[in-house]
Amino acid sequence: MAVSSLSIIEFFDAIPAAPIQYITHVNGVELCMLRADLNHPMIMGNKLYKLKYNLLQAAEPGCDGLVTFGGAFSNHLVAVAAAGDLFGFETWAFVRGDELVHKKLNPTLQFAKEHGMQLSFVTRAEYRNKASLLDVVDKKKYYVVPEGGTNALAVKGVGEMLHAACRDFDFIATAVGTGGTCAGLLAASDAHQKIIGVSVLKGATYLLEEMAQYASLDNLEFVQDYHFGGYGKFNKELIKFVQEFHSQHKVWLEPIYTGKMMYGVYEMLQESKFPSGSKVLVVHTGGLQVNQSIVYD
């Protein structure tokens, strides 16, 4: 049975605008947070917006399945599995790392499996050649959602995070992984606003070319100083920062994306990188399923 696009539209129409939480004043600069992490407990933060128009696109031709790609700790796989369970899509993921076949599923993959996702573990070489992996997929049944969820439809959805109250800010900061969220914010922001993209990857200059496919980069400041060694890497200093941030503001971050972004913004504030009197909005993109024990214990 094909999934109803009407049920998807009704679901998203009921999602309230993300609240804006005051965080602090530093060197004459007001810092606030867009709490997109509160939009849904499982399809959390930017992932919800990235999936919106992809889900509608999938429902239009009557596909009843979603196929995608991700690593062992992918927020994207969690979101796709949860969305499939919620709306009635079958879900299938090619997971990077064939060695995982013989290991106990981590909480991320266990969640995906429990929500109905078929997991196919492939070698890293196979994973790099995604077109070949898709040769075994029935395209009439399965709609392909790209790795990380980033495409033109995702960029369109992400832009909808910026509601009217967000227009009052001079700077909007976000973590950058695939670049889709940053591109969406660039495309939807006002001319007076600068987007601060804090890369969580080492050597991520190539993402500028990726983002330029979807939005002008004129108002982008791309920051590459807070990756902590690369994707998925962090240290005790970052974990301490995440824990202290929660203690002070009652907001959980995680060390893969939002923790690095917030750490970077705090350092930029301390170094007076923002003009006095300006207002900075950081986007909490969710991702709290990642390495929760590291953060919470």
PDB file of C-alpha atoms in Angstrom:
ATOM      1  CA  MET A   1       0.000   0.000   0.000  1.00  0.00           C
ATOM      2  CA  ALA A   2       1.346   3.431  -0.960  1.00  0.00           C
ATOM      3  CA  VAL A   3       2.005   5.915   1.812  1.00  0.00           C
ATOM      4  CA  SER A   4      -0.398   8.865   2.042  1.00  0.00           C
ATOM      5  CA  SER A   5       1.168  12.243   1.347  1.00  0.00           C
ATOM      6  CA  LEU A   6      -1.769  13.817   3.213  1.00  0.00           C
ATOM      7  CA  SER A   7      -0.717  12.159   6.471  1.00  0.00           C
ATOM      8  CA  ILE A   8       2.801  13.548   6.010  1.00  0.00           C
ATOM      9  CA  ILE A   9       1.499  17.061   5.336  1.00  0.00           C
ATOM     10  CA  GLU A  10      -0.781  16.944   8.380  1.00  0.00           C
ATOM     11  CA  PHE A  11       2.108  15.777  10.565  1.00  0.00           C
ATOM     12  CA  PHE A  12       4.406  18.613   9.529  1.00  0.00           C
ATOM     13  CA  ASP A  13       1.651  21.207   9.742  1.00  0.00           C
ATOM     14  CA  ALA A  14       1.269  20.289  13.408  1.00  0.00           C
ATOM     15  CA  ILE A  15       4.974  20.812  14.222  1.00  0.00           C
ATOM     16  CA  PRO A  16       5.314  24.130  16.114  1.00  0.00           C
ATOM     17  CA  ALA A  17       8.026  26.662  15.372  1.00  0.00           C
ATOM     18  CA  ALA A  18      11.193  25.885  17.318  1.00  0.00           C
ATOM     19  CA  PRO A  19      11.461  28.004  20.481  1.00  0.00           C
ATOM     20  CA  ILE A  20      14.369  30.372  20.985  1.00  0.00           C
ATOM     21  CA  GLN A  21      16.160  30.049  24.329  1.00  0.00           C
ATOM     22  CA  TYR A  22      18.319  32.795  25.792  1.00  0.00           C
ATOM     23  CA  ILE A  23      21.794  31.505  26.702  1.00  0.00           C
ATOM     24  CA  THR A  24      24.096  34.339  27.773  1.00  0.00           C
ATOM     25  CA  HIS A  25      25.682  37.736  27.142  1.00  0.00           C
ATOM     26  CA  VAL A  26      29.431  37.817  26.436  1.00  0.00           C
ATOM     27  CA  ASN A  27      31.407  40.948  25.556  1.00  0.00           C
ATOM     28  CA  GLY A  28      28.244  42.832  24.692  1.00  0.00           C
ATOM     29  CA  VAL A  29      26.902  40.045  22.456  1.00  0.00           C
ATOM     30  CA  GLU A  30      23.606  38.248  23.110  1.00  0.00           C
ATOM     31  CA  LEU A  31      23.656  34.503  22.489  1.00  0.00           C
ATOM     32  CA  CYS A  32      20.465  32.497  21.996  1.00  0.00           C
ATOM     33  CA  MET A  33      19.652  29.004  20.780  1.00  0.00           C
ATOM     34  CA  LEU A  34      17.073  27.787  18.281  1.00  0.00           C
ATOM     35  CA  ARG A  35      15.809  24.602  19.956  1.00  0.00           C
ATOM     36  CA  ALA A  36      15.089  22.560  16.855  1.00  0.00           C
ATOM     37  CA  ASP A  37      15.971  19.502  18.945  1.00  0.00           C
ATOM     38  CA  LEU A  38      12.547  19.788  20.588  1.00  0.00           C
ATOM     39  CA  ASN A  39      10.553  19.225  17.395  1.00  0.00           C
ATOM     40  CA  HIS A  40      10.377  15.426  17.661  1.00  0.00           C
ATOM     41  CA  PRO A  41      11.879  12.864  20.061  1.00  0.00           C
ATOM     42  CA  MET A  42      13.217  10.571  17.320  1.00  0.00           C
ATOM     43  CA  ILE A  43      13.234  12.409  13.965  1.00  0.00           C
ATOM     44  CA  MET A  44      15.034  15.176  15.749  1.00  0.00           C
ATOM     45  CA  GLY A  45      16.238  18.633  14.759  1.00  0.00           C
ATOM     46  CA  ASN A  46      17.519  19.250  11.252  1.00  0.00           C
ATOM     47  CA  LYS A  47      16.808  15.642  10.230  1.00  0.00           C
ATOM     48  CA  LEU A  48      13.075  16.268  10.476  1.00  0.00           C
ATOM     49  CA  TYR A  49      13.311  19.227   8.112  1.00  0.00           C
ATOM     50  CA  LYS A  50      15.698  17.428   5.762  1.00  0.00           C
ATOM     51  CA  LEU A  51      13.252  14.561   5.391  1.00  0.00           C
ATOM     52  CA  LYS A  52      10.050  16.574   4.957  1.00  0.00           C
ATOM     53  CA  TYR A  53      10.055  17.124   1.212  1.00  0.00           C
ATOM     54  CA  ASN A  54      11.878  13.872   0.524  1.00  0.00           C
ATOM     55  CA  LEU A  55       9.063  11.997   2.259  1.00  0.00           C
ATOM     56  CA  LEU A  56       6.472  13.892   0.241  1.00  0.00           C
ATOM     57  CA  GLN A  57       8.401  13.190  -2.957  1.00  0.00           C
ATOM     58  CA  ALA A  58       8.532   9.504  -2.083  1.00  0.00           C
ATOM     59  CA  ALA A  59       4.793   9.378  -1.419  1.00  0.00           C
ATOM     60  CA  GLU A  60       3.815  11.100  -4.675  1.00  0.00           C
ATOM     61  CA  PRO A  61       4.763   8.287  -7.101  1.00  0.00           C
ATOM     62  CA  GLY A  62       3.451   5.749  -4.631  1.00  0.00           C
ATOM     63  CA  CYS A  63       6.734   4.376  -3.315  1.00  0.00           C
ATOM     64  CA  ASP A  64       6.299   2.385  -0.131  1.00  0.00           C
ATOM     65  CA  GLY A  65       9.982   2.134   0.774  1.00  0.00           C
ATOM     66  CA  LEU A  66      12.976   4.337   1.580  1.00  0.00           C
ATOM     67  CA  VAL A  67      16.562   3.253   0.951  1.00  0.00           C
ATOM     68  CA  THR A  68      19.563   5.167   2.238  1.00  0.00           C
ATOM     69  CA  PHE A  69      23.160   4.991   3.478  1.00  0.00           C
ATOM     70  CA  GLY A  70      25.003   5.664   6.726  1.00  0.00           C
ATOM     71  CA  GLY A  71      27.648   4.746   9.244  1.00  0.00           C
ATOM     72  CA  ALA A  72      27.245   2.819  12.471  1.00  0.00           C
ATOM     73  CA  PHE A  73      26.392   5.915  14.540  1.00  0.00           C
ATOM     74  CA  SER A  74      24.377   7.800  11.923  1.00  0.00           C
ATOM     75  CA  ASN A  75      21.701  10.215  13.147  1.00  0.00           C
ATOM     76  CA  HIS A  76      20.345  10.014   9.628  1.00  0.00           C
ATOM     77  CA  LEU A  77      19.641   6.266   9.878  1.00  0.00           C
ATOM     78  CA  VAL A  78      17.810   6.816  13.148  1.00  0.00           C
ATOM     79  CA  ALA A  79      15.666   9.524  11.566  1.00  0.00           C
ATOM     80  CA  VAL A  80      14.857   7.526   8.424  1.00  0.00           C
ATOM     81  CA  ALA A  81      13.972   4.416  10.440  1.00  0.00           C
ATOM     82  CA  ALA A  82      11.733   6.424  12.757  1.00  0.00           C
ATOM     83  CA  ALA A  83      10.058   8.233   9.848  1.00  0.00           C
ATOM     84  CA  GLY A  84       9.454   4.975   8.049  1.00  0.00           C
ATOM     85  CA  ASP A  85       7.876   3.471  11.140  1.00  0.00           C
ATOM     86  CA  LEU A  86       5.747   6.568  11.678  1.00  0.00           C
ATOM     87  CA  PHE A  87       4.424   6.980   8.135  1.00  0.00           C
ATOM     88  CA  GLY A  88       4.364   3.382   6.933  1.00  0.00           C
ATOM     89  CA  PHE A  89       7.414   3.222   4.653  1.00  0.00           C
ATOM     90  CA  GLU A  90       9.584   0.144   4.557  1.00  0.00           C
ATOM     91  CA  THR A  91      13.175   1.201   5.228  1.00  0.00           C
ATOM     92  CA  TRP A  92      16.473  -0.231   4.089  1.00  0.00           C
ATOM     93  CA  ALA A  93      19.999   1.029   4.770  1.00  0.00           C
ATOM     94  CA  PHE A  94      23.420   0.157   3.420  1.00  0.00           C
ATOM     95  CA  VAL A  95      25.689   0.472   6.449  1.00  0.00           C
ATOM     96  CA  ARG A  96      29.407   1.209   6.078  1.00  0.00           C
ATOM     97  CA  GLY A  97      31.580  -1.548   7.587  1.00  0.00           C
ATOM     98  CA  ASP A  98      31.069  -5.236   6.797  1.00  0.00           C
ATOM     99  CA  GLU A  99      32.862  -6.161  10.038  1.00  0.00           C
ATOM    100  CA  LEU A 100      29.723  -5.046  11.878  1.00  0.00           C
ATOM    101  CA  VAL A 101      27.940  -8.205  10.714  1.00  0.00           C
ATOM    102  CA  HIS A 102      29.721 -10.183  13.430  1.00  0.00           C
ATOM    103  CA  LYS A 103      29.310  -7.632  16.205  1.00  0.00           C
ATOM    104  CA  LYS A 104      26.485  -6.841  18.569  1.00  0.00           C
ATOM    105  CA  LEU A 105      24.409  -3.964  17.225  1.00  0.00           C
ATOM    106  CA  ASN A 106      25.168  -0.647  18.894  1.00  0.00           C
ATOM    107  CA  PRO A 107      22.216   1.431  20.207  1.00  0.00           C
ATOM    108  CA  THR A 108      21.958   3.385  16.938  1.00  0.00           C
ATOM    109  CA  LEU A 109      21.663   0.331  14.723  1.00  0.00           C
ATOM    110  CA  GLN A 110      19.520  -1.523  17.270  1.00  0.00           C
ATOM    111  CA  PHE A 111      17.070   1.389  17.252  1.00  0.00           C
ATOM    112  CA  ALA A 112      16.957   1.332  13.457  1.00  0.00           C
ATOM    113  CA  LYS A 113      16.348  -2.410  13.392  1.00  0.00           C
ATOM    114  CA  GLU A 114      13.648  -2.235  16.073  1.00  0.00           C
ATOM    115  CA  HIS A 115      11.851   0.371  13.964  1.00  0.00           C
ATOM    116  CA  GLY A 116      11.777  -1.921  10.973  1.00  0.00           C
ATOM    117  CA  MET A 117      14.919  -0.968   9.047  1.00  0.00           C
ATOM    118  CA  GLN A 118      16.643  -3.663   7.016  1.00  0.00           C
ATOM    119  CA  LEU A 119      20.401  -3.331   7.507  1.00  0.00           C
ATOM    120  CA  SER A 120      22.859  -4.415   4.805  1.00  0.00           C
ATOM    121  CA  PHE A 121      26.487  -4.184   5.954  1.00  0.00           C
ATOM    122  CA  VAL A 122      28.944  -3.482   3.136  1.00  0.00           C
ATOM    123  CA  THR A 123      32.685  -2.979   2.840  1.00  0.00           C
ATOM    124  CA  ARG A 124      34.075   0.533   2.743  1.00  0.00           C
ATOM    125  CA  ALA A 125      35.014   0.062  -0.901  1.00  0.00           C
ATOM    126  CA  GLU A 126      31.479  -1.019  -1.757  1.00  0.00           C
ATOM    127  CA  TYR A 127      30.079   1.877   0.247  1.00  0.00           C
ATOM    128  CA  ARG A 128      32.028   4.394  -1.814  1.00  0.00           C
ATOM    129  CA  ASN A 129      30.338   3.074  -4.967  1.00  0.00           C
ATOM    130  CA  LYS A 130      26.748   3.740  -3.955  1.00  0.00           C
ATOM    131  CA  ALA A 131      25.446   3.542  -7.511  1.00  0.00           C
ATOM    132  CA  SER A 132      26.459  -0.124  -7.668  1.00  0.00           C
ATOM    133  CA  LEU A 133      24.764  -0.825  -4.346  1.00  0.00           C
ATOM    134  CA  LEU A 134      21.547   0.589  -5.751  1.00  0.00           C
ATOM    135  CA  ASP A 135      21.634  -1.880  -8.661  1.00  0.00           C
ATOM    136  CA  VAL A 136      19.876  -4.417  -6.440  1.00  0.00           C
ATOM    137  CA  VAL A 137      17.169  -1.943  -5.351  1.00  0.00           C
ATOM    138  CA  ASP A 138      13.721  -1.863  -6.948  1.00  0.00           C
ATOM    139  CA  LYS A 139      13.436   1.859  -7.797  1.00  0.00           C
ATOM    140  CA  LYS A 140       9.679   1.593  -8.231  1.00  0.00           C
ATOM    141  CA  LYS A 141       9.312   0.472  -4.641  1.00  0.00           C
ATOM    142  CA  TYR A 142      12.157   2.351  -2.921  1.00  0.00           C
ATOM    143  CA  TYR A 143      12.801   6.074  -2.948  1.00  0.00           C
ATOM    144  CA  VAL A 144      16.513   6.852  -2.555  1.00  0.00           C
ATOM    145  CA  VAL A 145      17.377   9.241   0.282  1.00  0.00           C
ATOM    146  CA  PRO A 146      21.039  10.311  -0.026  1.00  0.00           C
ATOM    147  CA  GLU A 147      23.639   9.811   2.690  1.00  0.00           C
ATOM    148  CA  GLY A 148      23.065  12.380   5.440  1.00  0.00           C
ATOM    149  CA  GLY A 149      19.783  13.313   3.780  1.00  0.00           C
ATOM    150  CA  THR A 150      21.305  16.212   1.854  1.00  0.00           C
ATOM    151  CA  ASN A 151      19.818  17.164  -1.508  1.00  0.00           C
ATOM    152  CA  ALA A 152      17.839  20.096  -2.919  1.00  0.00           C
ATOM    153  CA  LEU A 153      14.649  18.945  -1.181  1.00  0.00           C
ATOM    154  CA  ALA A 154      16.465  18.731   2.154  1.00  0.00           C
ATOM    155  CA  VAL A 155      17.880  22.248   1.722  1.00  0.00           C
ATOM    156  CA  LYS A 156      14.368  23.531   1.052  1.00  0.00           C
ATOM    157  CA  GLY A 157      13.071  21.891   4.219  1.00  0.00           C
ATOM    158  CA  VAL A 158      15.911  23.120   6.431  1.00  0.00           C
ATOM    159  CA  GLY A 159      15.130  26.702   5.452  1.00  0.00           C
ATOM    160  CA  GLU A 160      11.771  26.345   7.174  1.00  0.00           C
ATOM    161  CA  MET A 161      13.504  26.176  10.556  1.00  0.00           C
ATOM    162  CA  LEU A 162      14.030  29.940  10.334  1.00  0.00           C
ATOM    163  CA  HIS A 163      10.748  31.461  11.478  1.00  0.00           C
ATOM    164  CA  ALA A 164       9.980  35.165  11.916  1.00  0.00           C
ATOM    165  CA  ALA A 165      11.683  35.548  15.296  1.00  0.00           C
ATOM    166  CA  CYS A 166      14.963  34.300  13.801  1.00  0.00           C
ATOM    167  CA  ARG A 167      15.129  37.372  11.575  1.00  0.00           C
ATOM    168  CA  ASP A 168      16.151  39.519  14.543  1.00  0.00           C
ATOM    169  CA  PHE A 169      19.609  37.928  14.738  1.00  0.00           C
ATOM    170  CA  ASP A 170      22.769  39.165  13.038  1.00  0.00           C
ATOM    171  CA  PHE A 171      24.563  35.798  13.047  1.00  0.00           C
ATOM    172  CA  ILE A 172      23.230  32.240  12.812  1.00  0.00           C
ATOM    173  CA  ALA A 173      25.625  29.406  13.672  1.00  0.00           C
ATOM    174  CA  THR A 174      25.300  25.720  12.863  1.00  0.00           C
ATOM    175  CA  ALA A 175      27.434  22.598  12.852  1.00  0.00           C
ATOM    176  CA  VAL A 176      28.444  21.405   9.380  1.00  0.00           C
ATOM    177  CA  GLY A 177      28.660  17.739   8.445  1.00  0.00           C
ATOM    178  CA  THR A 178      27.433  17.236   4.882  1.00  0.00           C
ATOM    179  CA  GLY A 179      26.654  20.936   4.404  1.00  0.00           C
ATOM    180  CA  GLY A 180      22.920  20.533   3.790  1.00  0.00           C
ATOM    181  CA  THR A 181      21.757  22.348   6.904  1.00  0.00           C
ATOM    182  CA  CYS A 182      24.205  25.186   6.394  1.00  0.00           C
ATOM    183  CA  ALA A 183      23.110  25.555   2.766  1.00  0.00           C
ATOM    184  CA  GLY A 184      19.457  25.606   3.808  1.00  0.00           C
ATOM    185  CA  LEU A 185      20.097  28.353   6.346  1.00  0.00           C
ATOM    186  CA  LEU A 186      22.050  30.351   3.763  1.00  0.00           C
ATOM    187  CA  ALA A 187      19.234  30.072   1.248  1.00  0.00           C
ATOM    188  CA  ALA A 188      16.533  31.066   3.742  1.00  0.00           C
ATOM    189  CA  SER A 189      18.293  33.766   5.763  1.00  0.00           C
ATOM    190  CA  ASP A 190      17.935  37.507   5.246  1.00  0.00           C
ATOM    191  CA  ALA A 191      20.533  39.609   3.469  1.00  0.00           C
ATOM    192  CA  HIS A 192      21.752  41.217   6.710  1.00  0.00           C
ATOM    193  CA  GLN A 193      22.437  37.876   8.392  1.00  0.00           C
ATOM    194  CA  LYS A 194      25.743  36.003   8.332  1.00  0.00           C
ATOM    195  CA  ILE A 195      25.766  32.235   8.648  1.00  0.00           C
ATOM    196  CA  ILE A 196      28.577  30.722  10.724  1.00  0.00           C
ATOM    197  CA  GLY A 197      29.226  27.160   9.628  1.00  0.00           C
ATOM    198  CA  VAL A 198      31.391  25.243  12.118  1.00  0.00           C
ATOM    199  CA  SER A 199      32.841  22.157  10.455  1.00  0.00           C
ATOM    200  CA  VAL A 200      32.937  18.930  12.463  1.00  0.00           C
ATOM    201  CA  LEU A 201      35.213  17.338   9.862  1.00  0.00           C
ATOM    202  CA  LYS A 202      38.922  17.833   9.320  1.00  0.00           C
ATOM    203  CA  GLY A 203      39.920  19.138   5.894  1.00  0.00           C
ATOM    204  CA  ALA A 204      36.370  20.005   4.905  1.00  0.00           C
ATOM    205  CA  THR A 205      37.026  22.784   2.398  1.00  0.00           C
ATOM    206  CA  TYR A 206      35.432  20.588  -0.284  1.00  0.00           C
ATOM    207  CA  LEU A 207      32.073  21.191   1.413  1.00  0.00           C
ATOM    208  CA  LEU A 208      32.087  24.757   0.101  1.00  0.00           C
ATOM    209  CA  GLU A 209      31.655  23.398  -3.402  1.00  0.00           C
ATOM    210  CA  GLU A 210      28.892  21.094  -2.181  1.00  0.00           C
ATOM    211  CA  MET A 211      26.992  23.934  -0.506  1.00  0.00           C
ATOM    212  CA  ALA A 212      27.434  26.240  -3.504  1.00  0.00           C
ATOM    213  CA  GLN A 213      25.176  23.881  -5.472  1.00  0.00           C
ATOM    214  CA  TYR A 214      22.255  24.990  -3.322  1.00  0.00           C
ATOM    215  CA  ALA A 215      22.914  28.523  -2.087  1.00  0.00           C
ATOM    216  CA  SER A 216      25.108  31.582  -2.475  1.00  0.00           C
ATOM    217  CA  LEU A 217      28.053  31.544  -0.084  1.00  0.00           C
ATOM    218  CA  ASP A 218      28.345  35.343   0.088  1.00  0.00           C
ATOM    219  CA  ASN A 219      27.059  35.474   3.674  1.00  0.00           C
ATOM    220  CA  LEU A 220      28.930  32.396   4.911  1.00  0.00           C
ATOM    221  CA  GLU A 221      31.817  32.272   7.357  1.00  0.00           C
ATOM    222  CA  PHE A 222      33.169  28.727   7.260  1.00  0.00           C
ATOM    223  CA  VAL A 223      35.057  27.860  10.454  1.00  0.00           C
ATOM    224  CA  GLN A 224      37.367  24.820  10.481  1.00  0.00           C
ATOM    225  CA  ASP A 225      39.143  25.228  13.829  1.00  0.00           C
ATOM    226  CA  TYR A 226      36.902  23.087  16.058  1.00  0.00           C
ATOM    227  CA  HIS A 227      36.795  19.613  14.532  1.00  0.00           C
ATOM    228  CA  PHE A 228      38.835  18.159  17.454  1.00  0.00           C
ATOM    229  CA  GLY A 229      40.776  15.902  15.117  1.00  0.00           C
ATOM    230  CA  GLY A 230      38.045  14.930  12.687  1.00  0.00           C
ATOM    231  CA  TYR A 231      34.569  13.482  12.410  1.00  0.00           C
ATOM    232  CA  GLY A 232      33.541  11.487  15.476  1.00  0.00           C
ATOM    233  CA  LYS A 233      36.638  12.553  17.398  1.00  0.00           C
ATOM    234  CA  PHE A 234      36.622  14.512  20.647  1.00  0.00           C
ATOM    235  CA  ASN A 235      38.523  14.795  23.905  1.00  0.00           C
ATOM    236  CA  LYS A 236      37.954  15.256  27.625  1.00  0.00           C
ATOM    237  CA  GLU A 237      37.953  19.025  27.244  1.00  0.00           C
ATOM    238  CA  LEU A 238      34.999  18.903  24.866  1.00  0.00           C
ATOM    239  CA  ILE A 239      33.102  16.410  27.042  1.00  0.00           C
ATOM    240  CA  LYS A 240      33.666  18.652  30.068  1.00  0.00           C
ATOM    241  CA  PHE A 241      32.329  21.621  28.096  1.00  0.00           C
ATOM    242  CA  VAL A 242      29.212  19.677  27.063  1.00  0.00           C
ATOM    243  CA  GLN A 243      28.545  18.603  30.647  1.00  0.00           C
ATOM    244  CA  GLU A 244      29.086  22.107  32.048  1.00  0.00           C
ATOM    245  CA  PHE A 245      26.829  23.580  29.366  1.00  0.00           C
ATOM    246  CA  HIS A 246      24.059  21.241  30.461  1.00  0.00           C
ATOM    247  CA  SER A 247      24.637  22.106  34.115  1.00  0.00           C
ATOM    248  CA  GLN A 248      24.315  25.831  33.383  1.00  0.00           C
ATOM    249  CA  HIS A 249      21.603  25.889  30.729  1.00  0.00           C
ATOM    250  CA  LYS A 250      19.731  22.563  31.068  1.00  0.00           C
ATOM    251  CA  VAL A 251      20.397  21.782  27.425  1.00  0.00           C
ATOM    252  CA  TRP A 252      22.130  18.589  26.307  1.00  0.00           C
ATOM    253  CA  LEU A 253      24.581  18.823  23.455  1.00  0.00           C
ATOM    254  CA  GLU A 254      26.540  15.911  21.961  1.00  0.00           C
ATOM    255  CA  PRO A 255      30.247  15.775  21.089  1.00  0.00           C
ATOM    256  CA  ILE A 256      29.903  14.967  17.387  1.00  0.00           C
ATOM    257  CA  TYR A 257      28.065  18.046  16.080  1.00  0.00           C
ATOM    258  CA  THR A 258      26.424  20.513  18.460  1.00  0.00           C
ATOM    259  CA  GLY A 259      29.114  20.271  21.139  1.00  0.00           C
ATOM    260  CA  LYS A 260      31.849  21.243  18.698  1.00  0.00           C
ATOM    261  CA  MET A 261      29.740  24.037  17.231  1.00  0.00           C
ATOM    262  CA  MET A 262      28.904  25.526  20.627  1.00  0.00           C
ATOM    263  CA  TYR A 263      32.480  25.194  21.847  1.00  0.00           C
ATOM    264  CA  GLY A 264      33.624  27.129  18.801  1.00  0.00           C
ATOM    265  CA  VAL A 265      31.011  29.856  19.198  1.00  0.00           C
ATOM    266  CA  TYR A 266      31.932  30.309  22.877  1.00  0.00           C
ATOM    267  CA  GLU A 267      35.588  30.706  21.972  1.00  0.00           C
ATOM    268  CA  MET A 268      34.691  33.193  19.251  1.00  0.00           C
ATOM    269  CA  LEU A 269      32.671  35.170  21.797  1.00  0.00           C
ATOM    270  CA  GLN A 270      35.563  35.199  24.250  1.00  0.00           C
ATOM    271  CA  GLU A 271      37.868  36.428  21.492  1.00  0.00           C
ATOM    272  CA  SER A 272      35.405  39.207  20.533  1.00  0.00           C
ATOM    273  CA  LYS A 273      34.924  37.851  17.016  1.00  0.00           C
ATOM    274  CA  PHE A 274      31.371  39.232  17.014  1.00  0.00           C
ATOM    275  CA  PRO A 275      30.720  43.003  17.097  1.00  0.00           C
ATOM    276  CA  SER A 276      29.486  44.360  20.434  1.00  0.00           C
ATOM    277  CA  GLY A 277      25.718  44.809  20.361  1.00  0.00           C
ATOM    278  CA  SER A 278      25.127  41.992  17.895  1.00  0.00           C
ATOM    279  CA  LYS A 279      22.847  39.004  18.396  1.00  0.00           C
ATOM    280  CA  VAL A 280      23.942  35.431  17.696  1.00  0.00           C
ATOM    281  CA  LEU A 281      21.575  32.489  17.218  1.00  0.00           C
ATOM    282  CA  VAL A 282      22.988  28.960  17.411  1.00  0.00           C
ATOM    283  CA  VAL A 283      20.936  26.128  15.924  1.00  0.00           C
ATOM    284  CA  HIS A 284      20.528  23.000  18.037  1.00  0.00           C
ATOM    285  CA  THR A 285      20.259  20.394  15.305  1.00  0.00           C
ATOM    286  CA  GLY A 286      19.506  17.476  17.620  1.00  0.00           C
ATOM    287  CA  GLY A 287      21.583  14.320  17.293  1.00  0.00           C
ATOM    288  CA  LEU A 288      21.282  13.412  20.954  1.00  0.00           C
ATOM    289  CA  GLN A 289      21.224   9.678  20.229  1.00  0.00           C
ATOM    290  CA  VAL A 290      24.946   9.784  19.400  1.00  0.00           C
ATOM    291  CA  ASN A 291      27.250   8.452  22.127  1.00  0.00           C
ATOM    292  CA  GLN A 292      24.797   9.349  24.856  1.00  0.00           C
ATOM    293  CA  SER A 293      26.707   7.415  27.510  1.00  0.00           C
ATOM    294  CA  ILE A 294      29.785   9.553  26.877  1.00  0.00           C
ATOM    295  CA  VAL A 295      27.785  12.691  27.472  1.00  0.00           C
ATOM    296  CA  TYR A 296      25.490  11.591  30.265  1.00  0.00           C
ATOM    297  CA  ASP A 297      27.694   9.382  32.447  1.00  0.00           C
TER     298      ASP A 297
END
